[in-house]
C-alpha cells in the first residue's frame, strides 16, 4: 500500500514537502507517480520517479514548479514545492505504476490535501 | 500531447441497467488505455488496463473495449455502489500520460 502524509495548510511563498510511503512490496522496483486534482476537477499527471535509481520525468506544466524525488532506503517518495502559490491548492495523490508500463496505476495513496491561503 | 475527451459529462442510469461511457483520443493510442473509478472522498481505483483487462478484484460487470482513438467502458447491471466519476487514461507515450476529464455516473 501507499500511505501519504497528512493535510497541510500553508501561506503563499512557503515551502512544502509531502510524502508517500510504500509497504508490502519492493519499493525500488516500481515507478511512483503523482497527480494533482484541483477542487471538483479531473486528474493532472505531474510526473513520475523510479526509486531504484531516482530517474525522474516531469509533465511539462509542472517542470520547474515542483520537485519529485524518492528515497529507496525509507521506501518513501516526495513531492516538494519551494514557494507555494494559492493556485497550488489541491488534492495530491501518489500512485504506483504496475510492473509493466501497460499495467496502469494499480495502487494509490489516500491523497494529501494542500491548502494555500494567506 | 494526446488529449482525451470523455462523454457524456454526466450519465444517469437506473439500477440493473447498462451504462456506456466513451473516451476519445486526439490521436491513436493503440490499446494503451486504462479506466479508473473515483468515489467521493476516495482515491481513484484502477478498473481496466490495456483497453479491456480487468484489474484484480474488479467485478465482471465492468468491461472495456475499443482501439486506436475510440474506447468504451461498459458497466452492465448497474448497482448503487457504481455511482462515481470514471476517468480514462492513455499511456501510449509512457511515462508521459494524460487523463480524460471524467464522466460522472449517477444511479437513479
Short mmCIF file of N, CA and C in Angstrom, two decimals, chain A residues 26-66:
data_model
loop_
_atom_site.label_atom_id
_atom_site.label_comp_id
_atom_site.label_asym_id
_atom_site.label_seq_id
_atom_site.Cartn_x
_atom_site.Cartn_y
_atom_site.Cartn_z
N UNK A 26 8.44 -4.46 -3.05
CA UNK A 26 9.80 -3.94 -3.21
C UNK A 26 9.71 -2.54 -3.82
N UNK A 27 9.79 -1.54 -2.95
CA UNK A 27 9.54 -0.16 -3.35
C UNK A 27 10.44 0.26 -4.51
N UNK A 28 11.67 -0.14 -4.51
CA UNK A 28 12.62 0.34 -5.51
C UNK A 28 12.37 -0.24 -6.89
N UNK A 29 11.49 -1.20 -7.02
CA UNK A 29 11.25 -1.87 -8.30
C UNK A 29 10.11 -1.26 -9.11
N UNK A 30 9.38 -0.32 -8.55
CA UNK A 30 8.19 0.23 -9.20
C UNK A 30 8.25 1.76 -9.27
N UNK A 31 7.88 2.30 -10.45
CA UNK A 31 7.76 3.73 -10.58
C UNK A 31 6.63 4.25 -9.67
N UNK A 32 6.83 5.45 -9.13
CA UNK A 32 5.81 6.14 -8.35
C UNK A 32 5.48 7.47 -9.04
N UNK A 33 4.21 7.67 -9.33
CA UNK A 33 3.78 8.91 -9.97
C UNK A 33 2.99 9.78 -9.02
N UNK A 34 2.80 11.03 -9.44
CA UNK A 34 1.99 11.99 -8.67
C UNK A 34 0.97 12.64 -9.62
N UNK A 35 -0.24 12.83 -9.11
CA UNK A 35 -1.24 13.58 -9.84
C UNK A 35 -1.82 14.67 -8.95
N UNK A 36 -2.28 15.72 -9.59
CA UNK A 36 -2.97 16.81 -8.90
C UNK A 36 -4.45 16.75 -9.25
N UNK A 37 -5.28 16.99 -8.27
CA UNK A 37 -6.72 17.09 -8.51
C UNK A 37 -7.21 18.35 -7.81
N UNK A 38 -7.45 19.36 -8.60
CA UNK A 38 -7.98 20.61 -8.05
C UNK A 38 -9.44 20.41 -7.67
N UNK A 39 -9.96 21.21 -6.76
CA UNK A 39 -11.32 21.00 -6.26
C UNK A 39 -12.35 20.86 -7.36
N UNK A 40 -13.03 19.73 -7.37
CA UNK A 40 -14.09 19.48 -8.34
C UNK A 40 -13.61 19.22 -9.75
N UNK A 41 -12.32 18.98 -9.92
CA UNK A 41 -11.77 18.81 -11.26
C UNK A 41 -11.21 17.41 -11.50
N UNK A 42 -10.59 17.24 -12.65
CA UNK A 42 -10.04 15.94 -13.03
C UNK A 42 -8.61 15.74 -12.54
N UNK A 43 -7.99 14.71 -13.09
CA UNK A 43 -6.65 14.29 -12.68
C UNK A 43 -5.61 14.83 -13.65
N UNK A 44 -4.57 15.46 -13.10
CA UNK A 44 -3.48 16.00 -13.91
C UNK A 44 -2.18 15.30 -13.51
N UNK A 45 -1.56 14.63 -14.46
CA UNK A 45 -0.32 13.92 -14.19
C UNK A 45 0.82 14.92 -14.05
N UNK A 46 1.55 14.80 -12.92
CA UNK A 46 2.61 15.75 -12.63
C UNK A 46 3.99 15.22 -12.99
N UNK A 47 4.19 13.95 -12.75
CA UNK A 47 5.50 13.37 -13.01
C UNK A 47 5.63 12.03 -12.33
N UNK A 48 6.80 11.42 -12.52
CA UNK A 48 7.00 10.07 -12.03
C UNK A 48 8.46 9.86 -11.68
N UNK A 49 8.72 9.02 -10.69
CA UNK A 49 10.08 8.75 -10.26
C UNK A 49 10.29 7.26 -10.09
N UNK A 50 11.47 6.79 -10.45
CA UNK A 50 11.83 5.39 -10.24
C UNK A 50 12.76 5.33 -9.03
N UNK A 51 12.26 4.82 -7.92
CA UNK A 51 13.07 4.83 -6.70
C UNK A 51 14.39 4.04 -6.81
N UNK A 52 14.46 3.10 -7.72
CA UNK A 52 15.67 2.30 -7.85
C UNK A 52 16.90 3.11 -8.20
N UNK A 53 16.70 4.13 -9.08
CA UNK A 53 17.83 4.96 -9.49
C UNK A 53 17.52 6.45 -9.48
N UNK A 54 16.34 6.81 -8.95
CA UNK A 54 15.87 8.20 -8.85
C UNK A 54 15.64 8.87 -10.20
N UNK A 55 15.56 8.10 -11.27
CA UNK A 55 15.19 8.66 -12.57
C UNK A 55 13.83 9.33 -12.42
N UNK A 56 13.73 10.59 -12.88
CA UNK A 56 12.50 11.37 -12.69
C UNK A 56 12.11 12.03 -14.00
N UNK A 57 10.83 11.98 -14.30
CA UNK A 57 10.29 12.60 -15.51
C UNK A 57 9.11 13.47 -15.11
N UNK A 58 9.09 14.69 -15.63
CA UNK A 58 8.04 15.65 -15.28
C UNK A 58 7.10 15.90 -16.46
N UNK A 59 5.84 16.14 -16.13
CA UNK A 59 4.92 16.67 -17.11
C UNK A 59 5.32 18.12 -17.37
N UNK A 60 5.33 18.56 -18.62
CA UNK A 60 5.81 19.92 -18.93
C UNK A 60 5.21 21.03 -18.07
N UNK A 61 3.90 21.04 -17.80
CA UNK A 61 3.36 22.15 -17.00
C UNK A 61 3.90 22.21 -15.58
N UNK A 62 4.43 21.10 -15.08
CA UNK A 62 4.89 21.04 -13.69
C UNK A 62 6.41 21.11 -13.57
N UNK A 63 7.10 21.00 -14.68
CA UNK A 63 8.57 21.05 -14.63
C UNK A 63 9.00 22.43 -14.16
N UNK A 64 9.88 22.45 -13.15
CA UNK A 64 10.32 23.72 -12.58
C UNK A 64 9.42 24.24 -11.49
N UNK A 65 8.20 23.68 -11.37
CA UNK A 65 7.26 24.14 -10.36
C UNK A 65 7.31 23.27 -9.10
N UNK A 66 7.65 22.02 -9.28
CA UNK A 66 7.74 21.07 -8.17
C UNK A 66 8.98 20.20 -8.35
#
